[in-house]
Coordinates of C-alpha atoms in Angstrom, one line a residue:
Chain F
X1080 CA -25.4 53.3 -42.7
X1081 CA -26.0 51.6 -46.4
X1082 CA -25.4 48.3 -45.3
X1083 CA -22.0 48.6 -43.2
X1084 CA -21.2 47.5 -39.6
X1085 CA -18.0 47.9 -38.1
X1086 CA -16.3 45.8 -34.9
X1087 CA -15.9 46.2 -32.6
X1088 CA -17.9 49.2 -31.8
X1089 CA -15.6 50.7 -29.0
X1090 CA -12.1 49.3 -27.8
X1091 CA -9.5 49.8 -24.9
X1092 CA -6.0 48.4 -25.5
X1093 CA -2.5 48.4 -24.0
X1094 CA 0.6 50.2 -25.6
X1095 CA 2.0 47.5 -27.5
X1096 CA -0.5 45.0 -28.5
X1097 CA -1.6 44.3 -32.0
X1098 CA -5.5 45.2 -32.8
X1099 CA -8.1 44.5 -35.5
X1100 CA -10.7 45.9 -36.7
X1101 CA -13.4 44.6 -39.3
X1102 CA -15.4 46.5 -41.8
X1103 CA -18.0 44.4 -43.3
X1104 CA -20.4 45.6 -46.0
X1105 CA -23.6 44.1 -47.6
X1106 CA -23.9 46.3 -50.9
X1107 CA -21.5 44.5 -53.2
X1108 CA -19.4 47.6 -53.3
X1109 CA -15.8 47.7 -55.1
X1110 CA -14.1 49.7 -53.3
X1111 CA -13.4 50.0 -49.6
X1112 CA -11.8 52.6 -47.4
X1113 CA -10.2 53.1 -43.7
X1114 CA -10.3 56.9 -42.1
X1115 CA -9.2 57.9 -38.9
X1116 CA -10.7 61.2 -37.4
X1117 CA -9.0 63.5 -35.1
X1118 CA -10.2 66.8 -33.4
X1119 CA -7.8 69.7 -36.0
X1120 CA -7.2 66.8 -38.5
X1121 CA -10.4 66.2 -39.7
X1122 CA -11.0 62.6 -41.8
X1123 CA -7.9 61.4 -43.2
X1124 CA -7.2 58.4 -45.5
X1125 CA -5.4 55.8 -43.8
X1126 CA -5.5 52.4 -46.9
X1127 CA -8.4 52.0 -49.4
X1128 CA -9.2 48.8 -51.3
X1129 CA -9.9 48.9 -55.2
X1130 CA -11.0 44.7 -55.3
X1131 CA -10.3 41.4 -53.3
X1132 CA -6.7 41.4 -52.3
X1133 CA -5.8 44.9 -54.5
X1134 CA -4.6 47.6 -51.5
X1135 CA -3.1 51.0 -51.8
X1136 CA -2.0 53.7 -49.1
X1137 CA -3.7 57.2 -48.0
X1138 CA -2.1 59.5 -46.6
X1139 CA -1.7 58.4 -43.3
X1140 CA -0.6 54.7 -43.7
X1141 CA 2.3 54.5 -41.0
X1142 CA 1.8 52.0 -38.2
X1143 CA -1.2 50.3 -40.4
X1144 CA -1.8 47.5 -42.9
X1145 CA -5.3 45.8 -44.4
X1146 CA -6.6 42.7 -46.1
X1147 CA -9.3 42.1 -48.1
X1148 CA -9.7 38.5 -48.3
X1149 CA -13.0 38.6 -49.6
X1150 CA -16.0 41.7 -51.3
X1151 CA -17.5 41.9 -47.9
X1152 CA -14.9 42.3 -45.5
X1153 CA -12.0 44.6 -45.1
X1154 CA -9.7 44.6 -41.7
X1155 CA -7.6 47.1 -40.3
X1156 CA -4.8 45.9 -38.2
X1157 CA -2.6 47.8 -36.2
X1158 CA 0.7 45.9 -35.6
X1159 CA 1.4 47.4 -32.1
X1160 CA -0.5 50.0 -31.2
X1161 CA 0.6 53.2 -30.0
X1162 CA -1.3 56.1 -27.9
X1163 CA -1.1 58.5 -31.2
X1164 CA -3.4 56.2 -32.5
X1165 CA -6.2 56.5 -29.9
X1166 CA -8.9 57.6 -32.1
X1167 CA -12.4 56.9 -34.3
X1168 CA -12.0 54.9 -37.0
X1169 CA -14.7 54.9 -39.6
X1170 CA -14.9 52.8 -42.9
X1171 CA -16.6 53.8 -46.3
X1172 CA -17.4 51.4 -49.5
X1173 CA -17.4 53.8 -52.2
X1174 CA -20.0 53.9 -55.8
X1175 CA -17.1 54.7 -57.8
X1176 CA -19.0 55.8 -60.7
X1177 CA -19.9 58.5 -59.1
X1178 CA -17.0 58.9 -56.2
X1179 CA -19.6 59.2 -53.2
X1180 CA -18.7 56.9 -50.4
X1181 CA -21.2 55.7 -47.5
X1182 CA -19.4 55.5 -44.0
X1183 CA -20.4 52.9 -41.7
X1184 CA -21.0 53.9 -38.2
X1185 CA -17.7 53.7 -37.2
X1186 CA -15.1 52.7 -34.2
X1187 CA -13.5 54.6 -30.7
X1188 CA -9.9 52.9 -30.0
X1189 CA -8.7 54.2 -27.2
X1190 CA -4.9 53.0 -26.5
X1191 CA -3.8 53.6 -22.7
Chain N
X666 CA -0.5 67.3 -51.0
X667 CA -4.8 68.2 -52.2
X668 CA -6.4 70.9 -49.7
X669 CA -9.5 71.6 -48.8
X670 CA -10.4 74.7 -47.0
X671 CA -13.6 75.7 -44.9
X672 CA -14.4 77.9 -43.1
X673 CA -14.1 77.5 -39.0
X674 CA -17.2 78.3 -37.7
X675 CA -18.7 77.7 -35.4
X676 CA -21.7 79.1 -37.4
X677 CA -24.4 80.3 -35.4
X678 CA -28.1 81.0 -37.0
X679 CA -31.4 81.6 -36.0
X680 CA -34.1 79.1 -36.7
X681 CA -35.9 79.7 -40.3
X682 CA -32.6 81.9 -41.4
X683 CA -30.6 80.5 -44.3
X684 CA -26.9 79.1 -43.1
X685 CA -24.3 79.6 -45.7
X686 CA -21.4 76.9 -45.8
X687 CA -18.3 77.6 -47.8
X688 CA -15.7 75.4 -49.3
X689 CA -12.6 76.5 -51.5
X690 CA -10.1 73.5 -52.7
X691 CA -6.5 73.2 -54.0
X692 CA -6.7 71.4 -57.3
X693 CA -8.3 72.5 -60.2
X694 CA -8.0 68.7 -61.5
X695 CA -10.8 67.8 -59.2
X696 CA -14.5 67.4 -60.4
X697 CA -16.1 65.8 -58.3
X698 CA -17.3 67.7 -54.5
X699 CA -19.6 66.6 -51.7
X700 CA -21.1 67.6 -48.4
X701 CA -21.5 65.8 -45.6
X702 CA -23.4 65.9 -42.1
X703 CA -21.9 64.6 -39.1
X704 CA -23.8 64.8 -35.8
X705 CA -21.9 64.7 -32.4
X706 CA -21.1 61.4 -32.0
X707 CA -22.1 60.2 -35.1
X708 CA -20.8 58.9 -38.7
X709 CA -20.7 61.4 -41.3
X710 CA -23.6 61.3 -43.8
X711 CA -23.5 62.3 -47.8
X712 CA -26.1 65.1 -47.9
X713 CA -25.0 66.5 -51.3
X714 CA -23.3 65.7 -54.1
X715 CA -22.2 68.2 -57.1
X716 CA -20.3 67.8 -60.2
X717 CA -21.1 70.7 -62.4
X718 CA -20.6 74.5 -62.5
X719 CA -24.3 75.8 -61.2
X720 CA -26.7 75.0 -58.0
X721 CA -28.4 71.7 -57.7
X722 CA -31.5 71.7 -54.9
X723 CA -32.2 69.3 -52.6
X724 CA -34.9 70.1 -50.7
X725 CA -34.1 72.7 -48.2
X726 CA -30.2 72.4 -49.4
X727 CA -28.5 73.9 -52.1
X728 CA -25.3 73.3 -53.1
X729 CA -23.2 75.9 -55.6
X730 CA -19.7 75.0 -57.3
X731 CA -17.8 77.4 -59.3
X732 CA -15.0 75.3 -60.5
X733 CA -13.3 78.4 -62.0
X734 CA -12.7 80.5 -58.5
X735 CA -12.5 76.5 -57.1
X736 CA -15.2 77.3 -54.5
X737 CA -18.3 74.9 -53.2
X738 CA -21.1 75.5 -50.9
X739 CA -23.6 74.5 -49.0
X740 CA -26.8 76.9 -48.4
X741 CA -29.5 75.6 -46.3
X742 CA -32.9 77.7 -46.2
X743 CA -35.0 77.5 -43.2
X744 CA -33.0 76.3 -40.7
X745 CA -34.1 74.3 -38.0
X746 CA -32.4 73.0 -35.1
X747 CA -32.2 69.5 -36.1
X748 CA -29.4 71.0 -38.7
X749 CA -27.0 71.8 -35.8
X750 CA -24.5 69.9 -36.5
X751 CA -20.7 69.4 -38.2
X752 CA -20.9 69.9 -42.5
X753 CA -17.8 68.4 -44.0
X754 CA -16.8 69.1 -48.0
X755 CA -14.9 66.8 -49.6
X756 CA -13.3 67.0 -52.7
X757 CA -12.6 64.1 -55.3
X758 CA -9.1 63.8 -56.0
X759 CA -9.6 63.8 -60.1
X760 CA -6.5 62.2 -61.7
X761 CA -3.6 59.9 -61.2
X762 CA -3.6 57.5 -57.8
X763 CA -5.9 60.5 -56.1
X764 CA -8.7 59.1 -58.8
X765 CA -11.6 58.3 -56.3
X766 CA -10.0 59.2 -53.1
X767 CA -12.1 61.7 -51.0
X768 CA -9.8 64.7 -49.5
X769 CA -11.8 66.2 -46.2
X770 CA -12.1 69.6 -44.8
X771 CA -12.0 69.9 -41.0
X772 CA -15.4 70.9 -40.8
X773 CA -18.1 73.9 -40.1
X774 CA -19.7 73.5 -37.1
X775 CA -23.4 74.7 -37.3
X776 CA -25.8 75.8 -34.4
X777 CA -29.4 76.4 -35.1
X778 CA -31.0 78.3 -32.6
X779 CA -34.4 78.1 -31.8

């Protein structure tokens, strides 16, 4: 998975309750990315990262923010999740010289 | 809003037949198209990347892009089973705040049969 992990791997939360996840990468890469995938949506961008600290939106952004406090690591935190966010999570570091990003191996949120 | 189109599947092939993947996108902006492989369960993977009109080979994959009909895809000769599996194309998204992002299709599912 080009040097990424992801944690934690799978997750069972309550309605309500606010939820981290951490992307960490070992390939000195730029640029960062959170997707979610859904069965009939297929991968959608939910916030990349261009640098330490520098964040934008995707497309799906609602109900999500992100920090990158350092190259390595970039965290997904959902304020209080909901059950429409039950759903796989994968992050990418991206060789923007050429656009091709790596996904790392990814994470199953489930929120009951 | 960028689109990417593929279509549904599920494809189903014989073993040693040649599966054809097809890909048609929105924006004539974008330059930059890849394929991915996701197995059931499993993150996807780049398999291919193109960036010019033509084919490019990689081994038992091909990947063709006509930029003017805004059309990728993906041929794979020989099949074997261990190519069952979900091919995603994504497109780059060329200019603006889209420079870098990926834009995903929902996937062809692919069966190889022995």
């Amino acid at each position: 998975d080009a040097g990424i992990t992801q944690s934690p791997r799978h997750k069972v939360t309550e309605t309500g309750t606010p939820v981290t996840l951490r992307c960490h990468q070992t390939e000195n890469h730029r640029y960062m990315y959170w997707y979610r995938q859904d069965p009939g949506h297929g991968l959608r961008l939910i916030h990349y990262s261009y640098g330490v600290k520098d964040t934008d939106k995707g497309e799906v952004s609602d109900g999500y923010s992100v920090s990158r406090s350092k190259t390595e690591d970039f965290l997904l935190t959902l304020e209080s999740a909901t059950s429409s966010q039950t759903s796989v999570y994968f992050c990418a570091i991206g060789n923007r010289d050429l656009y091709e990003q790596y996904f790392g191996p990814g994470t199953r949120l489930t929120v009951t | 809003q960028k689109e990417v189109e593929q279509n549904s599947g599920p494809l189903s092939v014989p073993e040693g037949a040649i599966a054809s993947l097809n890909c048609t996108y929105s924006d004539r902006v974008s330059q930059s198209f890849f394929w991915y492989r996701q197995y059931s369960g499993k993150s996807p993977e780049l398999i291919m990347s193109i960036y010019s009109n033509g084919d490019k080979e990689d081994g038992r994959f091909t990947a063709q892009l006509n930029k003017a009909s805004q059309y990728v895809s993906l041929l794979i000769r020989d099949s074997q089973p261990s190519d069952s599996a979900t091919y995603l194309c994504a497109v780059e998204g060329g200019r603006g705040s889209t420079l870098g992002r990926l834009y995903f299709g929902r996937g062809t599912q692919l069966t190889v049969w022995p």
